[in-house]
Amino acid sequence: MVYDCKQILITDFKAVGVEFAKNGGFQYSVSAIKEVILSAGAINSPHLLMLSGIGPKEELENHHVGIHTSWYVPWEEEIICGWIF
């Protein structure tokens, strides 16, 4: 089976669950009881954060991703340029 995480579910600036697809089919949403742990590797972790609306405001707006926060987060420009959406 293949599970593809689509985004982190965020409520009131807190990660509360994840949305994922199973075998490329139906999408599911699951809620966490205590915490959400993001462990998707050096490339997929930042990518998943951006899909969830966390990241550089300009990049999120360019890809029409809803923004969950307007706080400044220091991002390395060379990392962002290598991502494929």
PDB file of C-alpha atoms in Angstrom:
ATOM      1  CA  MET A   1       0.000   0.000   0.000  1.00  0.00           C
ATOM      2  CA  VAL A   2       1.120   3.525  -0.763  1.00  0.00           C
ATOM      3  CA  TYR A   3       0.151   6.461   1.442  1.00  0.00           C
ATOM      4  CA  ASP A   4       0.633   9.957   0.034  1.00  0.00           C
ATOM      5  CA  CYS A   5       0.438  12.770   2.585  1.00  0.00           C
ATOM      6  CA  LYS A   6      -1.306  15.785   1.037  1.00  0.00           C
ATOM      7  CA  GLN A   7      -1.151  18.369   3.818  1.00  0.00           C
ATOM      8  CA  ILE A   8      -0.955  19.023   7.520  1.00  0.00           C
ATOM      9  CA  LEU A   9      -4.286  20.083   8.997  1.00  0.00           C
ATOM     10  CA  ILE A  10      -3.904  23.308  10.978  1.00  0.00           C
ATOM     11  CA  THR A  11      -6.349  24.928  13.402  1.00  0.00           C
ATOM     12  CA  ASP A  12      -5.541  28.073  15.407  1.00  0.00           C
ATOM     13  CA  PHE A  13      -1.835  27.901  14.397  1.00  0.00           C
ATOM     14  CA  LYS A  14      -1.565  24.303  15.665  1.00  0.00           C
ATOM     15  CA  ALA A  15      -1.091  21.090  13.675  1.00  0.00           C
ATOM     16  CA  VAL A  16      -4.069  18.884  14.530  1.00  0.00           C
ATOM     17  CA  GLY A  17      -3.855  16.097  11.931  1.00  0.00           C
ATOM     18  CA  VAL A  18      -2.981  15.143   8.357  1.00  0.00           C
ATOM     19  CA  GLU A  19      -4.776  14.561   5.082  1.00  0.00           C
ATOM     20  CA  PHE A  20      -3.536  11.686   2.914  1.00  0.00           C
ATOM     21  CA  ALA A  21      -4.478   9.485  -0.036  1.00  0.00           C
ATOM     22  CA  LYS A  22      -4.292   5.702   0.031  1.00  0.00           C
ATOM     23  CA  ASN A  23      -3.014   4.016  -3.147  1.00  0.00           C
ATOM     24  CA  GLY A  24      -3.716   7.202  -5.124  1.00  0.00           C
ATOM     25  CA  GLY A  25      -7.442   6.832  -4.488  1.00  0.00           C
ATOM     26  CA  PHE A  26      -9.696   8.077  -1.720  1.00  0.00           C
ATOM     27  CA  GLN A  27      -8.503  10.892   0.496  1.00  0.00           C
ATOM     28  CA  TYR A  28      -8.628  10.558   4.257  1.00  0.00           C
ATOM     29  CA  SER A  29      -8.247  13.005   7.137  1.00  0.00           C
ATOM     30  CA  VAL A  30      -7.016  11.852  10.518  1.00  0.00           C
ATOM     31  CA  SER A  31      -6.779  13.847  13.726  1.00  0.00           C
ATOM     32  CA  ALA A  32      -3.940  13.560  16.213  1.00  0.00           C
ATOM     33  CA  ILE A  33      -4.671  12.914  19.889  1.00  0.00           C
ATOM     34  CA  LYS A  34      -1.473  14.575  21.158  1.00  0.00           C
ATOM     35  CA  GLU A  35       0.854  15.802  18.408  1.00  0.00           C
ATOM     36  CA  VAL A  36       1.722  15.651  14.727  1.00  0.00           C
ATOM     37  CA  ILE A  37       5.287  14.579  13.930  1.00  0.00           C
ATOM     38  CA  LEU A  38       6.615  15.567  10.519  1.00  0.00           C
ATOM     39  CA  SER A  39       9.294  13.184   9.280  1.00  0.00           C
ATOM     40  CA  ALA A  40       9.328  13.268   5.488  1.00  0.00           C
ATOM     41  CA  GLY A  41      12.998  13.887   4.767  1.00  0.00           C
ATOM     42  CA  ALA A  42      15.066  16.892   3.745  1.00  0.00           C
ATOM     43  CA  ILE A  43      13.074  17.622   0.577  1.00  0.00           C
ATOM     44  CA  ASN A  44       9.551  16.413   1.360  1.00  0.00           C
ATOM     45  CA  SER A  45       9.250  17.940   4.850  1.00  0.00           C
ATOM     46  CA  PRO A  46       9.598  21.564   3.656  1.00  0.00           C
ATOM     47  CA  HIS A  47       7.468  20.745   0.598  1.00  0.00           C
ATOM     48  CA  LEU A  48       4.689  19.394   2.812  1.00  0.00           C
ATOM     49  CA  LEU A  49       4.898  22.465   5.052  1.00  0.00           C
ATOM     50  CA  MET A  50       4.457  24.703   2.023  1.00  0.00           C
ATOM     51  CA  LEU A  51       1.501  22.651   0.761  1.00  0.00           C
ATOM     52  CA  SER A  52       0.002  23.184   4.222  1.00  0.00           C
ATOM     53  CA  GLY A  53       0.397  26.970   4.062  1.00  0.00           C
ATOM     54  CA  ILE A  54       3.596  27.363   6.074  1.00  0.00           C
ATOM     55  CA  GLY A  55       6.507  29.034   4.347  1.00  0.00           C
ATOM     56  CA  PRO A  56       7.611  32.093   2.411  1.00  0.00           C
ATOM     57  CA  LYS A  57       4.583  34.280   1.708  1.00  0.00           C
ATOM     58  CA  GLU A  58       5.639  35.080  -1.876  1.00  0.00           C
ATOM     59  CA  GLU A  59       6.094  31.407  -2.807  1.00  0.00           C
ATOM     60  CA  LEU A  60       2.755  30.408  -1.290  1.00  0.00           C
ATOM     61  CA  GLU A  61       0.965  33.222  -3.131  1.00  0.00           C
ATOM     62  CA  ASN A  62       2.643  32.248  -6.440  1.00  0.00           C
ATOM     63  CA  HIS A  63       1.246  28.711  -6.099  1.00  0.00           C
ATOM     64  CA  HIS A  64      -2.166  29.812  -4.747  1.00  0.00           C
ATOM     65  CA  VAL A  65      -1.689  28.030  -1.422  1.00  0.00           C
ATOM     66  CA  GLY A  66      -3.703  29.355   1.534  1.00  0.00           C
ATOM     67  CA  ILE A  67      -1.446  31.049   4.063  1.00  0.00           C
ATOM     68  CA  HIS A  68      -1.841  30.056   7.724  1.00  0.00           C
ATOM     69  CA  THR A  69       0.617  32.540   9.152  1.00  0.00           C
ATOM     70  CA  SER A  70       2.236  35.802   8.188  1.00  0.00           C
ATOM     71  CA  TRP A  71       5.105  35.357  10.652  1.00  0.00           C
ATOM     72  CA  TYR A  72       8.583  35.685   9.232  1.00  0.00           C
ATOM     73  CA  VAL A  73      10.403  32.382   8.866  1.00  0.00           C
ATOM     74  CA  PRO A  74      14.026  32.501   7.629  1.00  0.00           C
ATOM     75  CA  TRP A  75      14.256  30.335   4.479  1.00  0.00           C
ATOM     76  CA  GLU A  76      17.308  29.580   2.399  1.00  0.00           C
ATOM     77  CA  GLU A  77      16.661  30.817  -1.150  1.00  0.00           C
ATOM     78  CA  GLU A  78      18.729  28.070  -2.795  1.00  0.00           C
ATOM     79  CA  ILE A  79      16.531  25.366  -1.219  1.00  0.00           C
ATOM     80  CA  ILE A  80      13.266  26.919  -2.398  1.00  0.00           C
ATOM     81  CA  CYS A  81      14.489  27.304  -5.986  1.00  0.00           C
ATOM     82  CA  GLY A  82      15.077  23.555  -6.320  1.00  0.00           C
ATOM     83  CA  TRP A  83      11.527  22.470  -5.437  1.00  0.00           C
ATOM     84  CA  ILE A  84       9.151  21.135  -8.051  1.00  0.00           C
ATOM     85  CA  PHE A  85       5.414  21.744  -7.627  1.00  0.00           C
TER      86      PHE A  85
END
